[in-house]
PDB file of C-alpha atoms in Angstrom:
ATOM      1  CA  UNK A 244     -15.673 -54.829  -5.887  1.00  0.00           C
ATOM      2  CA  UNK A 245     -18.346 -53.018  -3.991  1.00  0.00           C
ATOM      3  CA  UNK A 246     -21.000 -51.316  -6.274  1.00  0.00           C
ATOM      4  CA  UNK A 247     -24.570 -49.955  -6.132  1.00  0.00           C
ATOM      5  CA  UNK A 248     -26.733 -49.064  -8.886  1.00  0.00           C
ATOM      6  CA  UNK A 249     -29.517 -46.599  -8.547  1.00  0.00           C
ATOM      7  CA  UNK A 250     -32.700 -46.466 -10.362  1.00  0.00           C
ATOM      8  CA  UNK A 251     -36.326 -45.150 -10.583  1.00  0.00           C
ATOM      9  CA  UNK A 252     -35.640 -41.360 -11.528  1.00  0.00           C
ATOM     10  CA  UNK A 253     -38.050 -39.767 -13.328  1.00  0.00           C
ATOM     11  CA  UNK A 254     -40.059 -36.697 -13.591  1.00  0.00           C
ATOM     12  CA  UNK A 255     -42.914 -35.895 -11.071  1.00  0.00           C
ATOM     13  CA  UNK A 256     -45.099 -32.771 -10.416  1.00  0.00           C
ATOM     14  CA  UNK A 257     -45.130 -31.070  -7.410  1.00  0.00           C
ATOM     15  CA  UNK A 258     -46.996 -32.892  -4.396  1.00  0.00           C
ATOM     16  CA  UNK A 259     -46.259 -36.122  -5.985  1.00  0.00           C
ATOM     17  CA  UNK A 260     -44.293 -39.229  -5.048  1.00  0.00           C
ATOM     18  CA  UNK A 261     -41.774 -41.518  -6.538  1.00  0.00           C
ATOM     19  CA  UNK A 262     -39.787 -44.340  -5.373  1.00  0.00           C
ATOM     20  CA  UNK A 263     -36.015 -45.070  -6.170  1.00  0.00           C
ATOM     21  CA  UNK A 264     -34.042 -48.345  -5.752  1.00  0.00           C
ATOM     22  CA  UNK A 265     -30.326 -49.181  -4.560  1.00  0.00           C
ATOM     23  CA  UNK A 266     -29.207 -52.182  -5.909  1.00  0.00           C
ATOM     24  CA  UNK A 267     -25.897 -54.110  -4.219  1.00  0.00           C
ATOM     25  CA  UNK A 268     -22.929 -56.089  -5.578  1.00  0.00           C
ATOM     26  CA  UNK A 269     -19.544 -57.223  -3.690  1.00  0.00           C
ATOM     27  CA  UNK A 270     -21.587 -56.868  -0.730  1.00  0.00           C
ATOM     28  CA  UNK A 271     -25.306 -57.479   1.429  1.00  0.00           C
ATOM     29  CA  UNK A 272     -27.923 -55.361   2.560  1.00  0.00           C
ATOM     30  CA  UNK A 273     -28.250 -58.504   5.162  1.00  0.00           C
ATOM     31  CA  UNK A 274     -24.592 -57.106   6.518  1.00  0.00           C
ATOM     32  CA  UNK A 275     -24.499 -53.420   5.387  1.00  0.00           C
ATOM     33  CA  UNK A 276     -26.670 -50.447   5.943  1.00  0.00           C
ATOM     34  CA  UNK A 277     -26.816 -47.773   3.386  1.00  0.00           C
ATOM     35  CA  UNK A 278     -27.029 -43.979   2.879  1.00  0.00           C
ATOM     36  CA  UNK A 279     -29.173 -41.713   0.459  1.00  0.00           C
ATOM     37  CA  UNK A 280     -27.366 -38.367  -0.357  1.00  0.00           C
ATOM     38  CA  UNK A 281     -28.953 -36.188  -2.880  1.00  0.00           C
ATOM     39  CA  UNK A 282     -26.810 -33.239  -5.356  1.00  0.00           C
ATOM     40  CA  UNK A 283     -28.760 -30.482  -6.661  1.00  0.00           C
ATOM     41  CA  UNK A 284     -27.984 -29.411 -10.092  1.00  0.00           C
ATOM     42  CA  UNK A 285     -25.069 -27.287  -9.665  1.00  0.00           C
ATOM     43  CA  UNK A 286     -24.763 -27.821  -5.895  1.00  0.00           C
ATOM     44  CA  UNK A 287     -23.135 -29.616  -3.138  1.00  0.00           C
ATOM     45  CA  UNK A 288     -23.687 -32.788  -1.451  1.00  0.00           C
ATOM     46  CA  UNK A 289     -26.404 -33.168   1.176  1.00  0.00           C
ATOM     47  CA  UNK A 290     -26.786 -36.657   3.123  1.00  0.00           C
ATOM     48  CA  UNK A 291     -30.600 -37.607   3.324  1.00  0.00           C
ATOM     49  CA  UNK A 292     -31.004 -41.152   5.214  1.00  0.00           C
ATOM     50  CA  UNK A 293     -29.570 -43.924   6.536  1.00  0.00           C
ATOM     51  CA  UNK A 294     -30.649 -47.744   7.400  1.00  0.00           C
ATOM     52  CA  UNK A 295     -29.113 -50.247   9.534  1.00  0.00           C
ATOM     53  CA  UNK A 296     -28.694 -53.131   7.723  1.00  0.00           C
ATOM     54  CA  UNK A 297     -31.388 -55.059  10.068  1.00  0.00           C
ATOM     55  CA  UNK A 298     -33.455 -51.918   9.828  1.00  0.00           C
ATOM     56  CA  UNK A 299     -33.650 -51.026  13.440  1.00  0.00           C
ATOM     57  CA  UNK A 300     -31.991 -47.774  13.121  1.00  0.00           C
ATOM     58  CA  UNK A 301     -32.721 -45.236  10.934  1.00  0.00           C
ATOM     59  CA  UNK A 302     -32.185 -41.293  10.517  1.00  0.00           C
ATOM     60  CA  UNK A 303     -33.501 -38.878   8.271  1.00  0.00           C
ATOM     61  CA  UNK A 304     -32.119 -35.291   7.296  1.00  0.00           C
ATOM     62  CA  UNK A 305     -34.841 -32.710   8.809  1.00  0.00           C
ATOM     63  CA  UNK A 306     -35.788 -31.245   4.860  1.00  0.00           C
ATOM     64  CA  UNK A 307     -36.838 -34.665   4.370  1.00  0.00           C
ATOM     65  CA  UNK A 308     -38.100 -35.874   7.354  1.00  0.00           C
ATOM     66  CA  UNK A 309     -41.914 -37.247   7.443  1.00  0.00           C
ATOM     67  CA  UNK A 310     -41.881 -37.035   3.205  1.00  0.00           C
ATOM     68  CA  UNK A 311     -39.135 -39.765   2.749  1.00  0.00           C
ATOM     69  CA  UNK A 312     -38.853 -43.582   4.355  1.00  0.00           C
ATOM     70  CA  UNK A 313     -36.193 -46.674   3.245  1.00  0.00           C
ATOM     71  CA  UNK A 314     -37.810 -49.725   2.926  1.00  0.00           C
ATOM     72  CA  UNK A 315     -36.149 -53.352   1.928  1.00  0.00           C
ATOM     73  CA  UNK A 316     -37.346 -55.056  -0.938  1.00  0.00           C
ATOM     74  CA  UNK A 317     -36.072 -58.349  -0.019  1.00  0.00           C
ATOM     75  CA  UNK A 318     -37.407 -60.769  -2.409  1.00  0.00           C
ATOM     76  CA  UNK A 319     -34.893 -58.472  -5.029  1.00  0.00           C
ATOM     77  CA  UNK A 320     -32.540 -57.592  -2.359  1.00  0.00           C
ATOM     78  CA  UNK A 321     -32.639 -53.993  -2.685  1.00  0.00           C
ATOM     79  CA  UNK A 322     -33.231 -50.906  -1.163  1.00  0.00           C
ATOM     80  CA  UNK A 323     -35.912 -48.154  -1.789  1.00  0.00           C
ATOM     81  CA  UNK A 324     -36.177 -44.782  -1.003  1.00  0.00           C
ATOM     82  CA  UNK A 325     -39.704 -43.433  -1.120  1.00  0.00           C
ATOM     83  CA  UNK A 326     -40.394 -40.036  -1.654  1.00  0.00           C
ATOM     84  CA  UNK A 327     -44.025 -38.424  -1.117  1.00  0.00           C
ATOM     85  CA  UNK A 328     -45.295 -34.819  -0.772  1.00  0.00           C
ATOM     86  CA  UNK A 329     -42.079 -33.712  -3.393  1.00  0.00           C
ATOM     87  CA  UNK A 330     -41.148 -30.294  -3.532  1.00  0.00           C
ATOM     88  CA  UNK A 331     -39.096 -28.061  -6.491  1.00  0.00           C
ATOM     89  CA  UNK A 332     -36.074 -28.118  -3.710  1.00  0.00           C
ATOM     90  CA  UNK A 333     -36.121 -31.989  -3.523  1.00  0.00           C
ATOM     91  CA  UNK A 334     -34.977 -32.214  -7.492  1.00  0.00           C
ATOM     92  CA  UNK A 335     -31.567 -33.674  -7.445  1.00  0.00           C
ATOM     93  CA  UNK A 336     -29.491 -36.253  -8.663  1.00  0.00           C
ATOM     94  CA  UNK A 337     -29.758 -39.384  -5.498  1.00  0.00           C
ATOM     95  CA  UNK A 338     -26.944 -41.495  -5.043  1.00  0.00           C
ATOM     96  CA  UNK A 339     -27.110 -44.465  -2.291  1.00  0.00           C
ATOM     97  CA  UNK A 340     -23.222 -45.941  -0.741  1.00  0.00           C
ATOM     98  CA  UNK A 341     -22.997 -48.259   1.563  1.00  0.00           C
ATOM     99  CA  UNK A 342     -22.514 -47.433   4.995  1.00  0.00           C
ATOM    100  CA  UNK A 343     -18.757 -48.034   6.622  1.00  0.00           C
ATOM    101  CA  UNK A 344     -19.308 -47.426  10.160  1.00  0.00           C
ATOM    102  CA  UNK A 345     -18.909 -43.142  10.417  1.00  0.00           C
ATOM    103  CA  UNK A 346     -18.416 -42.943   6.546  1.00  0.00           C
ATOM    104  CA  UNK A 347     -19.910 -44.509   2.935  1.00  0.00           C
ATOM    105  CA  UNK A 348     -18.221 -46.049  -0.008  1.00  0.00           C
ATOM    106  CA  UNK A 349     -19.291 -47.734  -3.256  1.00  0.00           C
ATOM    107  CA  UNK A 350     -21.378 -44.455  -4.742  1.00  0.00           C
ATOM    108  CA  UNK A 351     -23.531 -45.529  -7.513  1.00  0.00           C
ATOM    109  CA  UNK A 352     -24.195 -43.316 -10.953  1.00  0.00           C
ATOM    110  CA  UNK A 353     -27.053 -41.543  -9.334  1.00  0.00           C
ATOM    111  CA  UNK A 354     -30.656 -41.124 -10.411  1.00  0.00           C
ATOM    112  CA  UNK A 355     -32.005 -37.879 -11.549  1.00  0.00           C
ATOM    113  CA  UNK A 356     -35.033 -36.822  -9.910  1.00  0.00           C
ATOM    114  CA  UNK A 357     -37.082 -33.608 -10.931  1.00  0.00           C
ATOM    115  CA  UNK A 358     -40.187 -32.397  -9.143  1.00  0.00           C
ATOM    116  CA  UNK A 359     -41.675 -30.356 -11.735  1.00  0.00           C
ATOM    117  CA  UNK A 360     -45.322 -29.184 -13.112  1.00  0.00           C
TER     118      UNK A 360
ATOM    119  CA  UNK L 188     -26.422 -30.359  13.438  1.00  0.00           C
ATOM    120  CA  UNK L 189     -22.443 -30.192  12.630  1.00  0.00           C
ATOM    121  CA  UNK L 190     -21.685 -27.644  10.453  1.00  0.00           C
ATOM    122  CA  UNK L 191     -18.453 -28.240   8.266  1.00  0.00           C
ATOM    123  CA  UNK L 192     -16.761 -25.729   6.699  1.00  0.00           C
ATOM    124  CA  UNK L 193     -14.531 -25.466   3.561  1.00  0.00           C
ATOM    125  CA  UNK L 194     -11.590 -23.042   2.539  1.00  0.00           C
ATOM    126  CA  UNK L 195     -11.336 -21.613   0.381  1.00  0.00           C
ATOM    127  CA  UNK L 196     -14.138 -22.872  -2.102  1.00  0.00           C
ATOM    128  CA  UNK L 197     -11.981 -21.952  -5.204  1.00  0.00           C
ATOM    129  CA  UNK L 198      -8.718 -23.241  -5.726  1.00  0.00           C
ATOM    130  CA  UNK L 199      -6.409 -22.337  -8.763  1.00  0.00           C
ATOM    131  CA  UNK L 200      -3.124 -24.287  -8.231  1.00  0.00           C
ATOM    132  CA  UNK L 201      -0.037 -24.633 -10.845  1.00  0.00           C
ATOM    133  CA  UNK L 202       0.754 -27.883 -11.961  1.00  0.00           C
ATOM    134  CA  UNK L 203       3.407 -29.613  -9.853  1.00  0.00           C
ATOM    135  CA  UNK L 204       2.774 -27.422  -6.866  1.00  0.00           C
ATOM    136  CA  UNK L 205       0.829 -28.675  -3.710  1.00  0.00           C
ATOM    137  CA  UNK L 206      -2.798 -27.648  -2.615  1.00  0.00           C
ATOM    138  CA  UNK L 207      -4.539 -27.785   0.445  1.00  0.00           C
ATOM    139  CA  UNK L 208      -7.875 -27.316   1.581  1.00  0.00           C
ATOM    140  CA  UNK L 209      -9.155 -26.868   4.806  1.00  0.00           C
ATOM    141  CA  UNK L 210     -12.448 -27.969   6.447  1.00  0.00           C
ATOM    142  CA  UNK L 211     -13.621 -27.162  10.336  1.00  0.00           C
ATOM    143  CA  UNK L 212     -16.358 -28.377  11.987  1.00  0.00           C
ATOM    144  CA  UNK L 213     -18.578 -26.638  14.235  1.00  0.00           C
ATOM    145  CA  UNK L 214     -18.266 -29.518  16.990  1.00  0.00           C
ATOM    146  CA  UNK L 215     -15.745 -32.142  18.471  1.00  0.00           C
ATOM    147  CA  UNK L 216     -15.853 -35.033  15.706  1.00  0.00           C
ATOM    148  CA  UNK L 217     -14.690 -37.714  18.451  1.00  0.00           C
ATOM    149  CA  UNK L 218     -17.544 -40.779  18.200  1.00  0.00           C
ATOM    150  CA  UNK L 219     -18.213 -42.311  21.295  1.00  0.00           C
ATOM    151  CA  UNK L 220     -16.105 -45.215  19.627  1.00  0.00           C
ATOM    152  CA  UNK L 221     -13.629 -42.976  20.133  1.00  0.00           C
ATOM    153  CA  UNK L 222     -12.730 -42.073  16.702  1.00  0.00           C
ATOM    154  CA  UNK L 223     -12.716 -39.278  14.635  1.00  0.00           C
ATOM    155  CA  UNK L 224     -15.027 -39.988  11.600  1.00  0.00           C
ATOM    156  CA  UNK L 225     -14.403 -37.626   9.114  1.00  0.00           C
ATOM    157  CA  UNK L 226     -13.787 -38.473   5.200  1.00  0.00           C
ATOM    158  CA  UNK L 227     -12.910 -36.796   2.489  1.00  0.00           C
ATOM    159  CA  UNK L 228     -14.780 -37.063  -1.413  1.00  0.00           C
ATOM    160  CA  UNK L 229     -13.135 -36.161  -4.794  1.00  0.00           C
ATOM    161  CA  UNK L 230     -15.929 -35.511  -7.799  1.00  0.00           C
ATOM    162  CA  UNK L 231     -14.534 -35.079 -11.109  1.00  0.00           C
ATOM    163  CA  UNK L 232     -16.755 -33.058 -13.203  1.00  0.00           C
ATOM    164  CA  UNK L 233     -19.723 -35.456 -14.743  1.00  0.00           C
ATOM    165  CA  UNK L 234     -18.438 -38.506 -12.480  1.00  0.00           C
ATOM    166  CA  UNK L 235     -20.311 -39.478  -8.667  1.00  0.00           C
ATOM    167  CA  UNK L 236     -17.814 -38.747  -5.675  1.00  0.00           C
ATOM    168  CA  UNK L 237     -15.276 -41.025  -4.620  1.00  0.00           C
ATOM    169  CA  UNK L 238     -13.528 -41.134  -1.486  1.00  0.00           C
ATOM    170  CA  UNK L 239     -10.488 -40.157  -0.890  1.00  0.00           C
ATOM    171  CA  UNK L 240      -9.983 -40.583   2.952  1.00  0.00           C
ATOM    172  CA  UNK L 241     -11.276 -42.181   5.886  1.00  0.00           C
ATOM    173  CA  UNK L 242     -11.260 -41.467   9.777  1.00  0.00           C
ATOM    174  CA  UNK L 243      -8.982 -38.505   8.873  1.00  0.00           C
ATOM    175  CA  UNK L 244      -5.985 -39.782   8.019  1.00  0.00           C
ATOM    176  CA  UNK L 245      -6.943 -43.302   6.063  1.00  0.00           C
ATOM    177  CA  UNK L 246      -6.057 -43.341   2.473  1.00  0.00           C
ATOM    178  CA  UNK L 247      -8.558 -45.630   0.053  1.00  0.00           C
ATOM    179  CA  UNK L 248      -6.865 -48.678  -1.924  1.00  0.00           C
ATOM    180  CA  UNK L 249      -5.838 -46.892  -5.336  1.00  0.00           C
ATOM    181  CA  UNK L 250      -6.126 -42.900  -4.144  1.00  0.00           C
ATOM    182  CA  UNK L 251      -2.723 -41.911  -4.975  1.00  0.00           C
ATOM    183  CA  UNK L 252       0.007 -41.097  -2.189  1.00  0.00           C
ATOM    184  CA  UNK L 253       0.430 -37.788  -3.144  1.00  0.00           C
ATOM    185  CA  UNK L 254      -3.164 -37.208  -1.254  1.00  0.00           C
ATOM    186  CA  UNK L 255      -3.250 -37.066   2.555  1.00  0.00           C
ATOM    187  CA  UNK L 256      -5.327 -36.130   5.389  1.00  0.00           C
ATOM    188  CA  UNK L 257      -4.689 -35.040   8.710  1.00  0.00           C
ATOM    189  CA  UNK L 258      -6.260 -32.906  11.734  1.00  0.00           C
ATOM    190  CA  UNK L 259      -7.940 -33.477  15.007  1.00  0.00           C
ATOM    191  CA  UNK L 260     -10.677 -32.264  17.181  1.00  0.00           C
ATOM    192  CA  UNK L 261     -12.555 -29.571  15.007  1.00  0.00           C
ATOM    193  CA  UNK L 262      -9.598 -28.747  12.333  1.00  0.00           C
ATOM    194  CA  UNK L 263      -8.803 -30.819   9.271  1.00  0.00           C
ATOM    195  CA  UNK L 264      -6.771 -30.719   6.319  1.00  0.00           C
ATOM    196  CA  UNK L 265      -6.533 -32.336   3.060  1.00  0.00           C
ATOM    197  CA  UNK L 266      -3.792 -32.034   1.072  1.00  0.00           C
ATOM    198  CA  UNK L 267      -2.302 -32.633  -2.548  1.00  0.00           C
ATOM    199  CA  UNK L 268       1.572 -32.643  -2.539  1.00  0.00           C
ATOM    200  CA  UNK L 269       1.767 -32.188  -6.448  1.00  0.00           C
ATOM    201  CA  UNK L 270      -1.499 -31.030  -8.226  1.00  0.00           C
ATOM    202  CA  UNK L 271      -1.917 -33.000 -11.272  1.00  0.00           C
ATOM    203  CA  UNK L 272      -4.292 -32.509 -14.312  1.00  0.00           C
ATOM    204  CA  UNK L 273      -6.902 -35.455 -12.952  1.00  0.00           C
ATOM    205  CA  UNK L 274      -7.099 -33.832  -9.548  1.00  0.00           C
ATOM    206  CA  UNK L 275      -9.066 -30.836 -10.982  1.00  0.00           C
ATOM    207  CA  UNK L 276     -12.312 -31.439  -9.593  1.00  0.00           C
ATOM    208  CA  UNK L 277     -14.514 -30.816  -6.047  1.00  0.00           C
ATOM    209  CA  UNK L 278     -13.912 -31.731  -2.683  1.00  0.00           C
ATOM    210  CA  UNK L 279     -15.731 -32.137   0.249  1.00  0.00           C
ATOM    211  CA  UNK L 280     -15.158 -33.176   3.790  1.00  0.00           C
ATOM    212  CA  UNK L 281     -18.342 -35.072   5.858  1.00  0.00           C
ATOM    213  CA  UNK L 282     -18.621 -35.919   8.929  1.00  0.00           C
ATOM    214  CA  UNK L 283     -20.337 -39.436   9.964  1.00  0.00           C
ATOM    215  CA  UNK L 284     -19.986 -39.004  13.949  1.00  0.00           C
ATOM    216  CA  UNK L 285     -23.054 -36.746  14.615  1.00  0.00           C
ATOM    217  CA  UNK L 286     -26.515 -37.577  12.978  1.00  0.00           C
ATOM    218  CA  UNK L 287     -27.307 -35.784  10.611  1.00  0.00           C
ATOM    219  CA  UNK L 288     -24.324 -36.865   9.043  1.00  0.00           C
ATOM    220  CA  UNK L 289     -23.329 -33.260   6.715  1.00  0.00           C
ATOM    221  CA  UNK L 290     -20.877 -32.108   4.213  1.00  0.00           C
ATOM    222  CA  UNK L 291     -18.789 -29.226   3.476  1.00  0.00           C
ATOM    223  CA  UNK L 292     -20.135 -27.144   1.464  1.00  0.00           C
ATOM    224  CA  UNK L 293     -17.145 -28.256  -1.441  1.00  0.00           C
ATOM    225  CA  UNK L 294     -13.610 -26.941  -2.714  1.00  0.00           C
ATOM    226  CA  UNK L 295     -13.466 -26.394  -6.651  1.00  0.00           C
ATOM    227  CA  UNK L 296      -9.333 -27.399  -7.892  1.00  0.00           C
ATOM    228  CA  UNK L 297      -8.794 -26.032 -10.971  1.00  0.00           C
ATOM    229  CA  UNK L 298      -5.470 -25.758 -12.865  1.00  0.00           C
ATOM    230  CA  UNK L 299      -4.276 -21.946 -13.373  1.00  0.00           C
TER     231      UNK L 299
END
């Protein structure tokens, strides 16, 4: 069965960064690519970024763009999202899924992040 | 970037009775693979989404047949032939053709 689990939310002030993971089972980062979409509290969905599973293509959502990167922590076979220069409007609950060719599946629990002084 | 849009947001239905919800986009949704990549997510409240439907019309392993999708081109429709209590929730449509990949902006079900 295809699952993620997310992890690293926390609370960080304004201008600050923070880094959360996607961890895989029932499938590979070495096959799959995988997605970051973020909920507000009380809000809709908003997709954030995407990595090919070899890493040689990636987007970005413009709000994000230049603040946020995915990187690979192979040696734990996971997937980061790291988030610098946080704003108020980037607090959210982040979920990764694994990418399915034009959709994503396997949504995790989520990780609460709240930019915050 | 592909702007997807929901009717209505707010959807009392009766028990028993069918639903449907519509979501246009503000572009073609044919990939240069030639198909049409748009799903559709269920979220429960305090649960993470869950799709529904794939590439329009694809129903997920355990999504009850009662839920289908259909639509073309810039017009797509999700519907629920007999609402039952554990459909109340939100859904949204997204489209994964177009980078950035967006939502709709979500339907609420409720139960009148």
């Amino acid at each position: 069965q295809v699952q993620v689990v997310e992890s690293g939310g926390g609370v960080v002030q304004p201008g600050g960064s923070l880094r959360v993971s996607c961890a895989a089972s029932g499938f590979s980062f070495n096959t799959h690519g995988i997605h970051w979409v973020r909920q507000a509290p009380g809000k809709g969905l908003e997709w954030v970024a995407f990595t090919r599973y070899d890493g040689t293509d990636e987007h970005y959502a413009d709000s994000v763009k230049g603040r946020f990167t995915i990187s690979r922590d192979k040696s734990q076979d996971t997937l980061c999202l790291q988030m610098n220069s946080l704003r108020a409007e980037d607090t959210a609950v982040y979920y990764c899924a694994k990418d399915e060719r034009g959709t994503v599946a396997g949504w995790g629990q989520g990780t609460l992040v709240t930019v915050s002084s | 970037d592909v702007v997807m849009t929901q009717s209505p947001l707010s959807l009392p239905v009766t028990l028993g009775q069918p639903a449907s919800i519509s979501c246009r986009s503000s572009q073609s949704l044919v990939h240069s693979d030639g198909k049409i990549h748009l799903s559709w997510f269920q979220q429960r409240p305090g649960q993470s989404p869950r799709r529904l439907i794939y590439k329009v019309s694809n129903r997920d392993s355990g999504v009850p047949d009662r839920f289908s999708g259909s639509g073309s081109g810039t017009d797509f429709t999700l519907k629920i032939s007999r609402v039952e209590a554990e459909d109340v929730g939100v859904y949204y449509c997204m489209q994964g053709t177009h980078w950035p990949w967006t939502f709709g902006q979500g339907t609420k079900v409720e139960i009148k």
